[in-house]
Every structure is written in C-alpha cells, then in structure tokens.
Amino acid sequence: MKTIEEQFREYAVVPVVVLEDAKDALPLAEALTEGGLPCAEVTFRTEAAEESIRVMSEKYPEMLVGAGTVLTIEQVDRAVAAGAKFIVSPGFDPEIVDYCLEKKIPVFPGCVTPSEVAQAAKRGMKVIKFFPAEQAGGIARIKAMAAPYTMMEFMPTGGIGVNNLKDYLSFDKILCCGGSWMVKGDLIKNGEFDKIRELTREAVELAASIRK
Ligand SMILES: O=C(O)C(=O)C[C@H](O)[C@H](O)COP(=O)(O)O
C-alpha cells in the first residue's frame, strides 16, 4: 500500500476542484481517472464538497480523494467521515494541524514563510503546501526556504499551469503541484468532461516529460 506522499509524487499534479453541484462529482471522477490522474482535492468552498467527496470515494475507491480549503476542525471531521484521505488548508492553523496529527489524518497546511515552515518542522512534518505559490514568490522562494529546512518537501498551489509547471517539478523538493487548470469551474458547469479528460491527459504527459 503506497503512502499518500508516494501517490502524490507519482501523480505529480493534484487537480484542485470547486464543485457547485454534487451531481458533477462522478463524471468528474471518471474524466480525471480516464485522463490518468485518479486524484482530486475537493475544496470545502461549496455546499456540495462533502457530498462530492462521499460519492467519489464510494464509486471510485481506488481514487485518492481529499478535502481542500479546510478551515475548521468541524470540516475536518465532515471531510474524513465522507471519505477524504487527506486534508489541505490554505494556511497554517495550529489547531487544525494538531488535531489531524493526533488522529493520524494526513494534513498539508499552507506555509509561505520560514516561521510557518518552522511550525511544521517542529511537529515533525515532512510535507507542506505552499500557497499561493506564484503570488508568494514561486519556485525561487521555495528553493530559498528548502535550503535551511532540508527535511521538507513542498506542494505548491496557486497560479500554476502548463506554462510554469516545469519551473516547479524540476526541483526535487517539490512533491507535486496543485492546480485547477484542467478542472476549471466553467468546464464543470458546462459538462465538458471530455475536455477535462483531455486537459488531464496533457497534464500527465507534461509532468512525465519533466520528471523523466
Ligand atoms: O484553499 C485551498 O486549500 C486551496 O487549495 C487553494 C487552491 O489550491 C488554489 O486556489 C488553486 O489555485 P489555482 O490553481 O490558481 O486555481
């Protein structure tokens, strides 16, 4: 059984999804899986997130489905009960992080400063999210922070797409990149799941060509 971290490294790209309607969860899971990325971070920005995680996890048990934009402990509990295999937060909330660590729930909090990375390192964490990646200084900032914190691997998210994926994935301390470019809201809303599958496949091929 592979760890979540091993799966993230293998996928290299984690689709970050905002689902407005849980009816879109299954066609989306199908498109992602067929496109070669059986993985999704479903953000708790919508009412549909919890139910979407539930149906995706039930119908696609082999898929790595987690919850993003988790801002409260109550959301952690709801996400995990629905089947989420990991928790992602935009920032470093010690309460959420400690709760997840205590319950052995894989958690990836967002860190963009050495002080935040220090909080994660102090807790023995080895992987953190880096959000908002492009706006916070991109790969140059990650490299600067990775130098003192040699144990840490990063999951950058925010402003990443086909044009800059290589900047990130070429650095060996990048576990994987999160991004929404293959699952944009309009594509989901308009039922363009063939397009999502195609963009996913392109992302997989691009990542493989960078990491070969
Ligand atoms: O809130 C969270 O927990 C998040 O995960 C934030 C998302 O990762 C980014 O909003 C995705 O950024 P884009 O790829 O630029 O759309």
CSV table of C-alpha atoms and ligand atoms in Angstrom, one decimal:
chain,number,residue,atom,x,y,z
A,1,MET,CA,0.0,0.0,0.0
A,2,LYS,CA,1.5,3.3,-1.1
A,3,THR,CA,1.5,6.2,1.3
A,4,ILE,CA,-0.3,9.4,0.3
A,5,GLU,CA,3.0,11.1,-0.2
A,6,GLU,CA,4.2,8.3,-2.6
A,7,GLN,CA,1.0,8.7,-4.5
A,8,PHE,CA,1.3,12.5,-4.7
A,9,ARG,CA,4.9,12.1,-6.1
A,10,GLU,CA,3.7,9.6,-8.6
A,11,TYR,CA,0.8,11.8,-9.8
A,12,ALA,CA,2.9,14.9,-9.8
A,13,VAL,CA,-0.2,17.0,-10.3
A,14,VAL,CA,-3.2,17.2,-8.0
A,15,PRO,CA,-6.4,18.7,-9.5
A,16,VAL,CA,-7.9,21.3,-7.2
A,17,VAL,CA,-11.7,21.2,-7.7
A,18,VAL,CA,-14.6,23.5,-6.8
A,19,LEU,CA,-17.8,21.6,-7.3
A,20,GLU,CA,-21.0,23.6,-7.1
A,21,ASP,CA,-23.2,20.6,-7.6
A,22,ALA,CA,-22.6,17.0,-6.3
A,23,LYS,CA,-24.1,15.6,-9.5
A,24,ASP,CA,-20.9,16.6,-11.3
A,25,ALA,CA,-18.7,14.6,-8.9
A,26,LEU,CA,-19.0,11.2,-10.7
A,27,PRO,CA,-18.5,12.4,-14.3
A,28,LEU,CA,-15.5,14.5,-13.0
A,29,ALA,CA,-14.0,11.5,-11.2
A,30,GLU,CA,-14.4,9.4,-14.4
A,31,ALA,CA,-12.8,12.1,-16.5
A,32,LEU,CA,-9.8,12.5,-14.1
A,33,THR,CA,-9.3,8.8,-13.8
A,34,GLU,CA,-9.5,8.2,-17.5
A,35,GLY,CA,-7.2,11.1,-18.1
A,36,GLY,CA,-4.6,9.4,-15.9
A,37,LEU,CA,-5.0,11.4,-12.7
A,38,PRO,CA,-7.1,9.4,-10.2
A,39,CYS,CA,-6.8,12.1,-7.6
A,40,ALA,CA,-8.6,15.2,-6.5
A,41,GLU,CA,-8.5,17.9,-3.8
A,42,VAL,CA,-12.2,18.8,-3.4
A,43,THR,CA,-12.4,22.3,-1.8
A,44,PHE,CA,-14.7,23.0,1.0
A,45,ARG,CA,-15.7,26.3,-0.6
A,46,THR,CA,-19.1,25.0,-1.6
A,47,GLU,CA,-22.0,23.2,0.0
A,48,ALA,CA,-21.5,20.4,-2.5
A,49,ALA,CA,-18.0,19.5,-1.3
A,50,GLU,CA,-18.9,17.0,1.4
A,51,GLU,CA,-21.4,15.0,-0.8
A,52,SER,CA,-19.0,15.1,-3.7
A,53,ILE,CA,-16.2,13.6,-1.7
A,54,ARG,CA,-18.6,10.9,-0.4
A,55,VAL,CA,-19.8,9.8,-3.9
A,56,MET,CA,-16.4,10.0,-5.4
A,57,SER,CA,-14.9,7.9,-2.6
A,58,GLU,CA,-17.7,5.3,-2.8
A,59,LYS,CA,-17.8,4.8,-6.5
A,60,TYR,CA,-14.0,5.3,-7.1
A,61,PRO,CA,-12.4,3.7,-4.0
A,62,GLU,CA,-9.0,3.5,-5.8
A,63,MET,CA,-9.1,7.3,-6.3
A,64,LEU,CA,-7.1,9.5,-4.0
A,65,VAL,CA,-9.8,12.0,-2.9
A,66,GLY,CA,-9.0,14.6,-0.3
A,67,ALA,CA,-10.5,17.9,1.0
A,68,GLY,CA,-9.1,21.3,0.4
A,69,THR,CA,-9.8,24.8,1.8
A,70,VAL,CA,-10.4,23.1,5.2
A,71,LEU,CA,-10.8,26.0,7.7
A,72,THR,CA,-12.3,24.3,10.8
A,73,ILE,CA,-12.0,21.1,12.8
A,74,GLU,CA,-15.7,20.5,12.1
A,75,GLN,CA,-14.8,20.5,8.4
A,76,VAL,CA,-12.0,18.0,9.0
A,77,ASP,CA,-14.5,15.6,10.7
A,78,ARG,CA,-17.1,16.0,7.9
A,79,ALA,CA,-14.5,15.5,5.2
A,80,VAL,CA,-13.0,12.4,6.8
A,81,ALA,CA,-16.4,10.9,7.5
A,82,ALA,CA,-17.3,11.5,3.8
A,83,GLY,CA,-14.1,9.6,2.8
A,84,ALA,CA,-11.4,12.2,2.4
A,85,LYS,CA,-8.0,10.6,2.6
A,86,PHE,CA,-6.1,13.9,3.2
A,87,ILE,CA,-6.8,17.4,4.4
A,88,VAL,CA,-5.4,20.6,2.8
A,89,SER,CA,-5.6,24.1,4.3
A,90,PRO,CA,-4.6,27.3,2.7
A,91,GLY,CA,-2.8,28.5,5.8
A,92,PHE,CA,-1.1,27.0,8.9
A,93,ASP,CA,-3.7,26.7,11.5
A,94,PRO,CA,-2.1,25.0,14.6
A,95,GLU,CA,-5.4,23.8,15.9
A,96,ILE,CA,-6.3,22.0,12.7
A,97,VAL,CA,-2.8,20.7,12.2
A,98,ASP,CA,-2.5,19.3,15.7
A,99,TYR,CA,-6.0,17.8,15.5
A,100,CYS,CA,-5.1,15.9,12.3
A,101,LEU,CA,-1.7,14.8,13.5
A,102,GLU,CA,-3.2,13.4,16.7
A,103,LYS,CA,-5.8,11.5,14.7
A,104,LYS,CA,-3.2,10.4,12.1
A,105,ILE,CA,-5.1,12.2,9.3
A,106,PRO,CA,-2.7,13.2,6.6
A,107,VAL,CA,-2.6,17.0,6.6
A,108,PHE,CA,-0.9,19.5,4.4
A,109,PRO,CA,-1.2,23.1,5.7
A,110,GLY,CA,-0.1,26.1,3.5
A,111,CYS,CA,3.1,27.8,4.5
A,112,VAL,CA,4.8,30.7,2.8
A,113,THR,CA,7.2,32.0,5.5
A,114,PRO,CA,10.1,30.4,7.3
A,115,SER,CA,8.2,31.0,10.6
A,116,GLU,CA,5.3,28.8,9.3
A,117,VAL,CA,7.7,26.2,8.0
A,118,ALA,CA,9.3,26.2,11.4
A,119,GLN,CA,5.9,25.4,13.0
A,120,ALA,CA,5.5,22.4,10.7
A,121,ALA,CA,9.1,21.2,11.2
A,122,LYS,CA,8.7,21.4,15.0
A,123,ARG,CA,5.8,18.9,14.7
A,124,GLY,CA,7.9,16.5,12.6
A,125,MET,CA,6.1,17.2,9.4
A,126,LYS,CA,7.8,16.4,6.1
A,127,VAL,CA,5.4,17.8,3.6
A,128,ILE,CA,3.7,21.2,3.4
A,129,LYS,CA,1.6,23.1,0.9
A,130,PHE,CA,3.0,26.3,-0.4
A,131,PHE,CA,0.1,28.6,-1.2
A,132,PRO,CA,-0.4,31.0,-3.0
A,133,ALA,CA,2.6,29.8,-4.9
A,134,GLU,CA,3.1,32.2,-7.8
A,135,GLN,CA,1.9,35.3,-5.8
A,136,ALA,CA,4.2,34.4,-2.8
A,137,GLY,CA,7.4,34.2,-4.9
A,138,GLY,CA,7.1,31.0,-6.8
A,139,ILE,CA,9.9,28.4,-7.1
A,140,ALA,CA,12.6,30.9,-6.1
A,141,ARG,CA,11.0,31.3,-2.7
A,142,ILE,CA,10.6,27.6,-2.2
A,143,LYS,CA,14.2,27.0,-3.0
A,144,ALA,CA,15.3,29.6,-0.5
A,145,MET,CA,13.1,28.1,2.2
A,146,ALA,CA,14.1,24.5,1.3
A,147,ALA,CA,17.8,25.3,1.9
A,148,PRO,CA,17.6,25.5,5.7
A,149,TYR,CA,14.6,23.1,6.1
A,150,THR,CA,16.3,20.2,4.3
A,151,MET,CA,13.7,17.7,5.6
A,152,MET,CA,10.8,19.5,3.9
A,153,GLU,CA,9.0,18.8,0.7
A,154,PHE,CA,6.5,21.2,-0.9
A,155,MET,CA,3.2,21.1,-2.6
A,156,PRO,CA,2.9,24.4,-4.4
A,157,THR,CA,-0.6,25.6,-5.4
A,158,GLY,CA,-1.9,28.8,-6.8
A,159,GLY,CA,-1.2,30.2,-10.2
A,160,ILE,CA,0.4,27.0,-11.6
A,161,GLY,CA,-0.4,25.8,-15.1
A,162,VAL,CA,1.1,24.3,-18.2
A,163,ASN,CA,3.3,27.4,-18.7
A,164,ASN,CA,5.2,27.2,-15.4
A,165,LEU,CA,4.7,23.6,-14.2
A,166,LYS,CA,8.3,22.8,-15.3
A,167,ASP,CA,9.7,25.5,-13.1
A,168,TYR,CA,8.3,23.7,-10.1
A,169,LEU,CA,8.5,20.0,-11.0
A,170,SER,CA,12.2,20.2,-12.0
A,171,PHE,CA,13.1,20.9,-8.3
A,172,ASP,CA,13.5,17.7,-6.4
A,173,LYS,CA,11.9,19.1,-3.2
A,174,ILE,CA,8.6,19.5,-5.0
A,175,LEU,CA,6.4,16.5,-4.2
A,176,CYS,CA,3.6,17.6,-6.5
A,177,CYS,CA,1.8,20.7,-7.8
A,178,GLY,CA,-1.8,21.5,-7.1
A,179,GLY,CA,-3.8,23.2,-9.8
A,180,SER,CA,-7.2,23.9,-11.2
A,181,TRP,CA,-6.4,24.5,-14.8
A,182,MET,CA,-7.7,21.1,-16.0
A,183,VAL,CA,-10.9,21.3,-13.9
A,184,LYS,CA,-11.9,25.0,-14.3
A,185,GLY,CA,-15.4,25.8,-13.0
A,186,ASP,CA,-16.8,26.6,-16.4
A,187,LEU,CA,-15.8,23.3,-17.8
A,188,ILE,CA,-17.6,21.5,-15.0
A,189,LYS,CA,-20.6,23.8,-15.2
A,190,ASN,CA,-20.9,23.2,-18.9
A,191,GLY,CA,-20.5,19.4,-18.6
A,192,GLU,CA,-17.3,19.5,-20.7
A,193,PHE,CA,-15.9,16.3,-19.2
A,194,ASP,CA,-14.3,15.2,-22.5
A,195,LYS,CA,-12.3,18.4,-22.4
A,196,ILE,CA,-11.4,17.8,-18.7
A,197,ARG,CA,-10.1,14.3,-19.6
A,198,GLU,CA,-8.1,15.8,-22.5
A,199,LEU,CA,-6.5,18.5,-20.3
A,200,THR,CA,-5.8,16.0,-17.6
A,201,ARG,CA,-4.1,13.7,-20.1
A,202,GLU,CA,-2.0,16.7,-21.3
A,203,ALA,CA,-1.0,17.5,-17.7
A,204,VAL,CA,0.0,13.9,-17.1
A,205,GLU,CA,2.2,13.8,-20.2
A,206,LEU,CA,3.7,17.2,-19.4
A,207,ALA,CA,4.6,16.1,-15.9
A,208,ALA,CA,6.1,12.8,-17.2
A,209,SER,CA,8.2,14.7,-19.7
A,210,ILE,CA,9.6,17.0,-16.9
A,211,ARG,CA,10.2,14.2,-14.4
A,212,LYS,CA,11.5,11.6,-16.8
B,1,LIG,O1,-7.8,26.9,-0.4
B,1,LIG,C1,-7.1,25.9,-0.5
B,1,LIG,O2,-7.0,25.0,0.3
B,1,LIG,C2,-6.6,25.7,-1.8
B,1,LIG,O3,-6.3,24.5,-2.1
B,1,LIG,C3,-6.3,26.8,-2.7
B,1,LIG,C4,-6.2,26.3,-4.2
B,1,LIG,O4,-5.1,25.3,-4.1
B,1,LIG,C5,-5.9,27.3,-5.1
B,1,LIG,O5,-6.9,28.2,-5.1
B,1,LIG,C6,-5.8,26.7,-6.5
B,1,LIG,O6,-5.2,27.7,-7.3
B,1,LIG,P1,-5.3,27.8,-8.9
B,1,LIG,O7,-4.6,26.6,-9.4
B,1,LIG,O8,-4.5,29.0,-9.2
B,1,LIG,O9,-6.7,27.9,-9.2
